[in-house]
Amino acid sequence: MRILSGIQPSGALHLGNYFGMMKPAIELQEKGEAFYFIANYHSMTSLFDAGERRQNTLEVALDFLACGLDPKKTVFFKQSDVPEVTELTWLLTTVTPMGLLERAHSYKDKISKGISPNHGLFAYPVLMAADILIYDSNLVPVGRDQKQHVEMTRDIAMKFNETYGQTFVIPEPQIREEVAVVPGVDGQKMSKSYGNTIEIFGDERAARKKIMGIVMDSRTPQEPKPDADKNLAIQLLKLVAPAKVAKDFEDRLCAGGLGYGDLKKALFEHYWNYFAAARTKRVELAANLDYVKQVLRDGTAKARAVAQQVLKRAKAASGLD
Ligand code: ADP
Ligand code: TRP
């Protein structure tokens, strides 16, 4: 089974990215042959600073390796090091109905925020389809916001297969329901674009300030809170503390007697400890960038070998041979 996912180099890794996508993806490396890449071509649709892209790309590589991606088990590479993916994108654009792209939620969201769209932003799902199809991927672990893109990939693949004969494997998205939408410090979906993130490898003081600043209601500590399971700090604590510990805090909040300040302090401590080992590993990796670059080079060679075969198959099927 081939597992594939990508992440854009668009800013600092946060709890939503980690629990929604990175952790499930890293766990899946034990279950099949995983291909994970840094989607630097995709980042060009919304980031226009070359230096920032270069720097973010390196940061994502460090994040993935520090969080447990094992290069012996997983093929890890930069999207643009496999340029065949852009050639396949062209083949796919010609079987992609305009209406399909016009219905894309993420495109419509961006337009409604007033972003003036470039053609790349509109064609974003077709490049993503090429990413997935060019490696004969079976399973695509992502957060819920990417589900529609994977469904569009399936539609595009089926259309190509119908038009030119069986060529592509039809992939399935994999979404972990319990972490499909990790909330941010304001209760909305945690996202870089909402400024409500808790970063994984950020500064300790800034993270403490963000967590202690989570707004709660004005009920006194003594009051019982039967809605404790909906409390934002409890929801986040469930991600970073052992189940028994989180349950204990939830019960105490529910019964009354636990103050919000103490709860947030506990959340900060558990969050900080949860990533302690990854933080140490990341510092070591950052001091050994030659190793990191070698990992990406080795990954590229393996990814490219597969991509070239699948592209050849698609070109032959469509009469480009
Ligand atoms: P952001 O919204 O911060 O820009 P990205 O769009 O770069 O995040 O998302 C990268 C990956 O992380 C995607 O697979 C996405 O589904 C997942 N992800 C992002 N935010 C969350 C969240 N709050 N909960 C669950 N998964 C998320
Ligand atoms: N669009 C994804 C995101 O923003 C990143 C991505 C690009 C991706 N290509 C992919 C994810 C292929 C899964 C499979 O998060």
GROMACS .gro file of C-alpha atoms and ligand atoms in nm:
model
  363
    1MET     CA    1   0.000   0.000   0.000
    2ARG     CA    2   0.132   0.343  -0.097
    3ILE     CA    3   0.058   0.629   0.144
    4LEU     CA    4   0.116   0.988   0.034
    5SER     CA    5   0.078   1.334   0.180
    6GLY     CA    6   0.217   1.683   0.143
    7ILE     CA    7   0.243   1.998   0.347
    8GLN     CA    8   0.300   2.351   0.220
    9PRO     CA    9   0.605   2.541   0.345
   10SER     CA   10   0.388   2.831   0.449
   11GLY     CA   11   0.476   2.901   0.813
   12ALA     CA   12   0.546   2.756   1.157
   13LEU     CA   13   0.405   2.412   1.240
   14HIS     CA   14   0.116   2.429   1.488
   15LEU     CA   15  -0.091   2.186   1.695
   16GLY     CA   16  -0.356   2.164   1.418
   17ASN     CA   17  -0.103   2.062   1.152
   18TYR     CA   18   0.067   1.823   1.392
   19PHE     CA   19  -0.236   1.635   1.524
   20GLY     CA   20  -0.446   1.670   1.206
   21MET     CA   21  -0.187   1.563   0.954
   22MET     CA   22   0.172   1.510   1.065
   23LYS     CA   23   0.122   1.267   1.353
   24PRO     CA   24  -0.125   1.043   1.163
   25ALA     CA   25   0.107   1.051   0.862
   26ILE     CA   26   0.411   0.957   1.069
   27GLU     CA   27   0.222   0.671   1.236
   28LEU     CA   28   0.122   0.539   0.893
   29GLN     CA   29   0.487   0.494   0.792
   30GLU     CA   30   0.466   0.162   0.983
   31LYS     CA   31   0.166   0.047   0.775
   32GLY     CA   32   0.289   0.075   0.418
   33GLU     CA   33   0.527   0.254   0.187
   34ALA     CA   34   0.494   0.622   0.271
   35PHE     CA   35   0.584   0.913   0.043
   36TYR     CA   36   0.577   1.257   0.209
   37PHE     CA   37   0.677   1.578   0.043
   38ILE     CA   38   0.707   1.952   0.095
   39ALA     CA   39   0.459   2.122  -0.140
   40ASN     CA   40   0.675   2.416  -0.248
   41TYR     CA   41   0.506   2.448  -0.590
   42HIS     CA   42   0.171   2.485  -0.414
   43SER     CA   43   0.311   2.754  -0.186
   44MET     CA   44   0.374   2.968  -0.497
   45THR     CA   45   0.000   3.031  -0.527
   46SER     CA   46   0.003   3.246  -0.215
   47LEU     CA   47   0.362   3.319  -0.104
   48PHE     CA   48   0.570   3.549  -0.323
   49ASP     CA   49   0.896   3.578  -0.132
   50ALA     CA   50   1.173   3.345  -0.255
   51GLY     CA   51   1.384   3.371   0.061
   52GLU     CA   52   1.088   3.295   0.281
   53ARG     CA   53   0.994   2.990   0.072
   54ARG     CA   54   1.353   2.860   0.088
   55GLN     CA   55   1.367   2.909   0.466
   56ASN     CA   56   1.018   2.763   0.531
   57THR     CA   57   1.103   2.459   0.320
   58LEU     CA   58   1.401   2.383   0.539
   59GLU     CA   59   1.192   2.441   0.853
   60VAL     CA   60   0.928   2.190   0.737
   61ALA     CA   61   1.199   1.934   0.667
   62LEU     CA   62   1.333   1.982   1.021
   63ASP     CA   63   0.980   1.964   1.166
   64PHE     CA   64   0.898   1.635   0.996
   65LEU     CA   65   1.227   1.470   1.089
   66ALA     CA   66   1.215   1.600   1.448
   67CYS     CA   67   0.858   1.470   1.487
   68GLY     CA   68   0.959   1.118   1.394
   69LEU     CA   69   0.959   1.078   1.017
   70ASP     CA   70   1.203   0.791   0.964
   71PRO     CA   71   1.392   0.826   0.634
   72LYS     CA   72   1.469   0.452   0.639
   73LYS     CA   73   1.098   0.378   0.614
   74THR     CA   74   0.966   0.683   0.432
   75VAL     CA   75   1.048   0.856   0.108
   76PHE     CA   76   1.079   1.228   0.191
   77PHE     CA   77   1.138   1.496  -0.072
   78LYS     CA   78   1.060   1.841  -0.208
   79GLN     CA   79   0.777   1.858  -0.462
   80SER     CA   80   0.978   2.066  -0.712
   81ASP     CA   81   1.261   1.810  -0.721
   82VAL     CA   82   1.022   1.585  -0.915
   83PRO     CA   83   0.935   1.819  -1.205
   84GLU     CA   84   0.745   1.535  -1.380
   85VAL     CA   85   0.454   1.632  -1.157
   86THR     CA   86   0.403   1.956  -1.350
   87GLU     CA   87   0.397   1.768  -1.679
   88LEU     CA   88   0.132   1.532  -1.549
   89THR     CA   89  -0.062   1.836  -1.425
   90TRP     CA   90  -0.104   1.947  -1.785
   91LEU     CA   91  -0.244   1.610  -1.890
   92LEU     CA   92  -0.489   1.622  -1.602
   93THR     CA   93  -0.604   1.981  -1.664
   94THR     CA   94  -0.743   1.871  -1.998
   95VAL     CA   95  -0.985   1.623  -1.836
   96THR     CA   96  -1.077   1.854  -1.544
   97PRO     CA   97  -1.413   2.027  -1.586
   98MET     CA   98  -1.408   2.401  -1.506
   99GLY     CA   99  -1.717   2.349  -1.290
  100LEU     CA  100  -1.528   2.106  -1.064
  101LEU     CA  101  -1.264   2.370  -0.987
  102GLU     CA  102  -1.524   2.644  -0.947
  103ARG     CA  103  -1.685   2.442  -0.668
  104ALA     CA  104  -1.364   2.409  -0.462
  105HIS     CA  105  -1.428   2.534  -0.105
  106SER     CA  106  -1.074   2.647  -0.038
  107TYR     CA  107  -1.071   2.852  -0.361
  108LYS     CA  108  -1.410   3.006  -0.283
  109ASP     CA  109  -1.300   3.085   0.077
  110LYS     CA  110  -0.992   3.266  -0.047
  111ILE     CA  111  -1.191   3.467  -0.302
  112SER     CA  112  -1.446   3.561  -0.038
  113LYS     CA  113  -1.162   3.693   0.180
  114GLY     CA  114  -1.082   3.935  -0.099
  115ILE     CA  115  -0.770   3.762  -0.234
  116SER     CA  116  -0.731   3.839  -0.602
  117PRO     CA  117  -0.677   3.491  -0.747
  118ASN     CA  118  -0.402   3.389  -0.988
  119HIS     CA  119  -0.447   3.098  -1.227
  120GLY     CA  120  -0.228   2.879  -1.005
  121LEU     CA  121  -0.468   2.919  -0.716
  122PHE     CA  122  -0.757   2.811  -0.938
  123ALA     CA  123  -0.558   2.515  -1.076
  124TYR     CA  124  -0.426   2.420  -0.728
  125PRO     CA  125  -0.642   2.104  -0.703
  126VAL     CA  126  -0.513   1.975  -1.038
  127LEU     CA  127  -0.151   1.999  -0.923
  128MET     CA  128  -0.257   1.823  -0.604
  129ALA     CA  129  -0.423   1.550  -0.811
  130ALA     CA  130  -0.097   1.507  -1.005
  131ASP     CA  131   0.095   1.483  -0.672
  132ILE     CA  132  -0.127   1.199  -0.562
  133LEU     CA  133  -0.172   1.012  -0.890
  134ILE     CA  134   0.191   1.023  -1.003
  135TYR     CA  135   0.292   0.792  -0.715
  136ASP     CA  136   0.004   0.542  -0.758
  137SER     CA  137  -0.107   0.644  -0.406
  138ASN     CA  138  -0.375   0.442  -0.229
  139LEU     CA  139  -0.416   0.642   0.092
  140VAL     CA  140  -0.386   1.016   0.157
  141PRO     CA  141  -0.381   1.120   0.526
  142VAL     CA  142  -0.497   1.483   0.562
  143GLY     CA  143  -0.703   1.710   0.787
  144ARG     CA  144  -1.071   1.755   0.701
  145ASP     CA  145  -1.015   2.079   0.506
  146GLN     CA  146  -0.829   1.880   0.239
  147LYS     CA  147  -1.097   1.613   0.194
  148GLN     CA  148  -1.261   1.785  -0.102
  149HIS     CA  149  -0.927   1.811  -0.282
  150VAL     CA  150  -0.877   1.436  -0.253
  151GLU     CA  151  -1.232   1.378  -0.378
  152MET     CA  152  -1.155   1.601  -0.678
  153THR     CA  153  -0.844   1.390  -0.739
  154ARG     CA  154  -1.064   1.081  -0.755
  155ASP     CA  155  -1.298   1.251  -1.005
  156ILE     CA  156  -1.007   1.361  -1.224
  157ALA     CA  157  -0.848   1.014  -1.217
  158MET     CA  158  -1.175   0.845  -1.307
  159LYS     CA  159  -1.233   1.088  -1.593
  160PHE     CA  160  -0.883   1.019  -1.730
  161ASN     CA  161  -0.934   0.643  -1.695
  162GLU     CA  162  -1.268   0.665  -1.875
  163THR     CA  163  -1.121   0.874  -2.154
  164TYR     CA  164  -0.792   0.693  -2.213
  165GLY     CA  165  -0.830   0.354  -2.043
  166GLN     CA  166  -0.721   0.230  -1.700
  167THR     CA  167  -0.416   0.439  -1.603
  168PHE     CA  168  -0.442   0.571  -1.248
  169VAL     CA  169  -0.499   0.415  -0.907
  170ILE     CA  170  -0.804   0.573  -0.736
  171PRO     CA  171  -0.691   0.707  -0.393
  172GLU     CA  172  -0.882   0.730  -0.064
  173PRO     CA  173  -0.852   1.020   0.184
  174GLN     CA  174  -0.784   0.923   0.544
  175ILE     CA  175  -0.918   1.161   0.803
  176ARG     CA  176  -0.894   1.095   1.175
  177GLU     CA  177  -1.229   1.211   1.307
  178GLU     CA  178  -1.103   1.283   1.660
  179VAL     CA  179  -0.850   1.539   1.531
  180ALA     CA  180  -1.020   1.643   1.206
  181VAL     CA  181  -1.050   1.999   1.333
  182VAL     CA  182  -0.815   2.103   1.614
  183PRO     CA  183  -0.946   2.429   1.765
  184GLY     CA  184  -0.727   2.737   1.800
  185VAL     CA  185  -0.698   2.962   2.107
  186ASP     CA  186  -1.011   3.152   1.998
  187GLY     CA  187  -1.220   2.836   1.948
  188GLN     CA  188  -1.223   2.858   1.565
  189LYS     CA  189  -1.028   2.603   1.358
  190MET     CA  190  -0.659   2.647   1.438
  191SER     CA  191  -0.498   2.804   1.131
  192LYS     CA  192  -0.204   3.026   1.042
  193SER     CA  193  -0.447   3.251   0.858
  194TYR     CA  194  -0.652   3.317   1.175
  195GLY     CA  195  -0.355   3.400   1.401
  196ASN     CA  196  -0.489   3.158   1.666
  197THR     CA  197  -0.219   2.893   1.658
  198ILE     CA  198  -0.007   2.730   1.926
  199GLU     CA  199   0.325   2.657   1.759
  200ILE     CA  200   0.510   2.332   1.818
  201PHE     CA  201   0.863   2.469   1.805
  202GLY     CA  202   0.803   2.829   1.904
  203ASP     CA  203   0.933   3.033   2.193
  204GLU     CA  204   0.839   2.908   2.543
  205ARG     CA  205   0.726   3.245   2.678
  206ALA     CA  206   0.513   3.323   2.375
  207ALA     CA  207   0.342   2.983   2.394
  208ARG     CA  208   0.276   3.022   2.767
  209LYS     CA  209   0.127   3.365   2.706
  210LYS     CA  210  -0.100   3.234   2.431
  211ILE     CA  211  -0.225   2.943   2.640
  212MET     CA  212  -0.278   3.154   2.955
  213GLY     CA  213  -0.462   3.405   2.735
  214ILE     CA  214  -0.730   3.158   2.621
  215VAL     CA  215  -1.057   3.333   2.705
  216MET     CA  216  -1.291   3.141   2.937
  217ASP     CA  217  -1.633   3.234   3.075
  218SER     CA  218  -1.686   3.415   3.404
  219ARG     CA  219  -1.815   3.128   3.618
  220THR     CA  220  -1.639   3.092   3.955
  221PRO     CA  221  -1.401   2.798   4.015
  222GLN     CA  222  -1.646   2.643   4.263
  223GLU     CA  223  -1.935   2.626   4.019
  224PRO     CA  224  -1.991   2.279   3.865
  225LYS     CA  225  -1.949   2.284   3.485
  226PRO     CA  226  -2.149   2.006   3.322
  227ASP     CA  227  -2.025   2.125   2.980
  228ALA     CA  228  -1.659   2.057   3.076
  229ASP     CA  229  -1.609   1.835   2.769
  230LYS     CA  230  -1.664   2.141   2.544
  231ASN     CA  231  -1.406   2.351   2.726
  232LEU     CA  232  -1.130   2.454   2.487
  233ALA     CA  233  -0.845   2.388   2.731
  234ILE     CA  234  -0.985   2.040   2.804
  235GLN     CA  235  -1.007   1.965   2.432
  236LEU     CA  236  -0.644   2.066   2.381
  237LEU     CA  237  -0.533   1.887   2.699
  238LYS     CA  238  -0.679   1.563   2.557
  239LEU     CA  239  -0.430   1.590   2.272
  240VAL     CA  240  -0.115   1.641   2.479
  241ALA     CA  241  -0.180   1.471   2.817
  242PRO     CA  242  -0.224   1.099   2.894
  243ALA     CA  243  -0.595   1.006   2.864
  244LYS     CA  244  -0.627   0.942   3.237
  245VAL     CA  245  -0.484   1.282   3.330
  246ALA     CA  246  -0.709   1.468   3.085
  247LYS     CA  247  -1.013   1.276   3.211
  248ASP     CA  248  -0.925   1.365   3.568
  249PHE     CA  249  -0.910   1.739   3.483
  250GLU     CA  250  -1.238   1.712   3.295
  251ASP     CA  251  -1.405   1.544   3.595
  252ARG     CA  252  -1.271   1.809   3.834
  253LEU     CA  253  -1.392   2.091   3.608
  254CYS     CA  254  -1.731   1.924   3.576
  255ALA     CA  255  -1.768   1.876   3.953
  256GLY     CA  256  -1.654   2.231   4.038
  257GLY     CA  257  -1.347   2.336   4.235
  258LEU     CA  258  -1.093   2.362   3.950
  259GLY     CA  259  -1.005   2.717   3.842
  260TYR     CA  260  -0.946   2.803   3.478
  261GLY     CA  261  -0.599   2.941   3.558
  262ASP     CA  262  -0.487   2.608   3.705
  263LEU     CA  263  -0.634   2.423   3.409
  264LYS     CA  264  -0.446   2.641   3.160
  265LYS     CA  265  -0.124   2.604   3.358
  266ALA     CA  266  -0.161   2.225   3.336
  267LEU     CA  267  -0.230   2.252   2.964
  268PHE     CA  268   0.088   2.451   2.911
  269GLU     CA  269   0.301   2.203   3.112
  270HIS     CA  270   0.168   1.900   2.928
  271TYR     CA  271   0.202   2.069   2.589
  272TRP     CA  272   0.559   2.172   2.667
  273ASN     CA  273   0.660   1.824   2.787
  274TYR     CA  274   0.483   1.646   2.501
  275PHE     CA  275   0.720   1.802   2.249
  276ALA     CA  276   1.036   1.811   2.465
  277ALA     CA  277   1.210   1.521   2.287
  278ALA     CA  278   1.117   1.654   1.941
  279ARG     CA  279   1.250   1.995   2.038
  280THR     CA  280   1.589   1.848   2.134
  281LYS     CA  281   1.601   1.642   1.816
  282ARG     CA  282   1.520   1.948   1.607
  283VAL     CA  283   1.812   2.143   1.753
  284GLU     CA  284   2.045   1.852   1.667
  285LEU     CA  285   1.912   1.832   1.313
  286ALA     CA  286   1.944   2.207   1.262
  287ALA     CA  287   2.314   2.171   1.343
  288ASN     CA  288   2.345   1.900   1.079
  289LEU     CA  289   2.182   2.041   0.768
  290ASP     CA  290   2.401   1.832   0.537
  291TYR     CA  291   2.227   1.524   0.673
  292VAL     CA  292   1.883   1.680   0.621
  293LYS     CA  293   1.967   1.774   0.262
  294GLN     CA  294   2.099   1.424   0.196
  295VAL     CA  295   1.773   1.273   0.323
  296LEU     CA  296   1.580   1.489   0.074
  297ARG     CA  297   1.816   1.395  -0.210
  298ASP     CA  298   1.778   1.023  -0.139
  299GLY     CA  299   1.401   1.066  -0.124
  300THR     CA  300   1.398   1.251  -0.455
  301ALA     CA  301   1.576   0.967  -0.634
  302LYS     CA  302   1.320   0.712  -0.512
  303ALA     CA  303   1.018   0.934  -0.576
  304ARG     CA  304   1.136   1.029  -0.922
  305ALA     CA  305   1.181   0.669  -1.030
  306VAL     CA  306   0.813   0.601  -0.954
  307ALA     CA  307   0.693   0.932  -1.102
  308GLN     CA  308   0.874   0.872  -1.431
  309GLN     CA  309   0.708   0.533  -1.473
  310VAL     CA  310   0.359   0.659  -1.402
  311LEU     CA  311   0.403   0.963  -1.627
  312LYS     CA  312   0.519   0.733  -1.905
  313ARG     CA  313   0.208   0.521  -1.858
  314ALA     CA  314  -0.017   0.829  -1.874
  315LYS     CA  315   0.159   0.961  -2.186
  316ALA     CA  316   0.132   0.627  -2.359
  317ALA     CA  317  -0.238   0.601  -2.270
  318SER     CA  318  -0.310   0.944  -2.415
  319GLY     CA  319  -0.108   0.903  -2.734
  320LEU     CA  320   0.189   1.116  -2.635
  321ASP     CA  321   0.436   0.829  -2.672
  322ADP     P1  322  -0.314   2.632   0.795
  322ADP     O1  323  -0.465   2.630   0.798
  322ADP     O2  324  -0.258   2.669   0.928
  322ADP     O3  325  -0.259   2.719   0.683
  322ADP     P2  326  -0.239   2.414   0.625
  322ADP     O4  327  -0.350   2.448   0.531
  322ADP     O5  328  -0.098   2.443   0.583
  322ADP     O6  329  -0.268   2.483   0.766
  322ADP     O7  330  -0.254   2.262   0.660
  322ADP     C1  331  -0.153   2.161   0.656
  322ADP     C2  332  -0.214   2.028   0.699
  322ADP     O8  333  -0.257   2.037   0.836
  322ADP     C3  334  -0.337   1.987   0.618
  322ADP     O9  335  -0.338   1.845   0.601
  322ADP     C4  336  -0.453   2.029   0.706
  322ADP    O10  337  -0.569   1.952   0.683
  322ADP     C5  338  -0.397   2.007   0.847
  322ADP     N1  339  -0.457   2.102   0.942
  322ADP     C6  340  -0.437   2.236   0.945
  322ADP     N2  341  -0.505   2.295   1.046
  322ADP     C7  342  -0.572   2.194   1.109
  322ADP     C8  343  -0.660   2.189   1.222
  322ADP     N3  344  -0.691   2.298   1.291
  322ADP     N4  345  -0.709   2.069   1.258
  322ADP     C9  346  -0.675   1.957   1.189
  322ADP     N5  347  -0.593   1.954   1.084
  322ADP    C10  348  -0.541   2.071   1.042
  323TRP     N1  349  -0.301   2.111  -0.023
  323TRP     C1  350  -0.236   2.052   0.092
  323TRP     C2  351  -0.243   2.151   0.211
  323TRP     O1  352  -0.252   2.270   0.192
  323TRP     C3  353  -0.091   2.020   0.064
  323TRP     C4  354  -0.077   1.919  -0.045
  323TRP     C5  355  -0.029   1.941  -0.171
  323TRP     C6  356  -0.113   1.782  -0.038
  323TRP     N2  357  -0.031   1.827  -0.243
  323TRP     C7  358  -0.082   1.727  -0.166
  323TRP     C8  359  -0.167   1.701   0.062
  323TRP     C9  360  -0.106   1.591  -0.194
  323TRP    C10  361  -0.192   1.567   0.032
  323TRP    C11  362  -0.162   1.513  -0.095
  323TRP     O2  363  -0.239   2.109   0.323
   0.00000   0.00000   0.00000
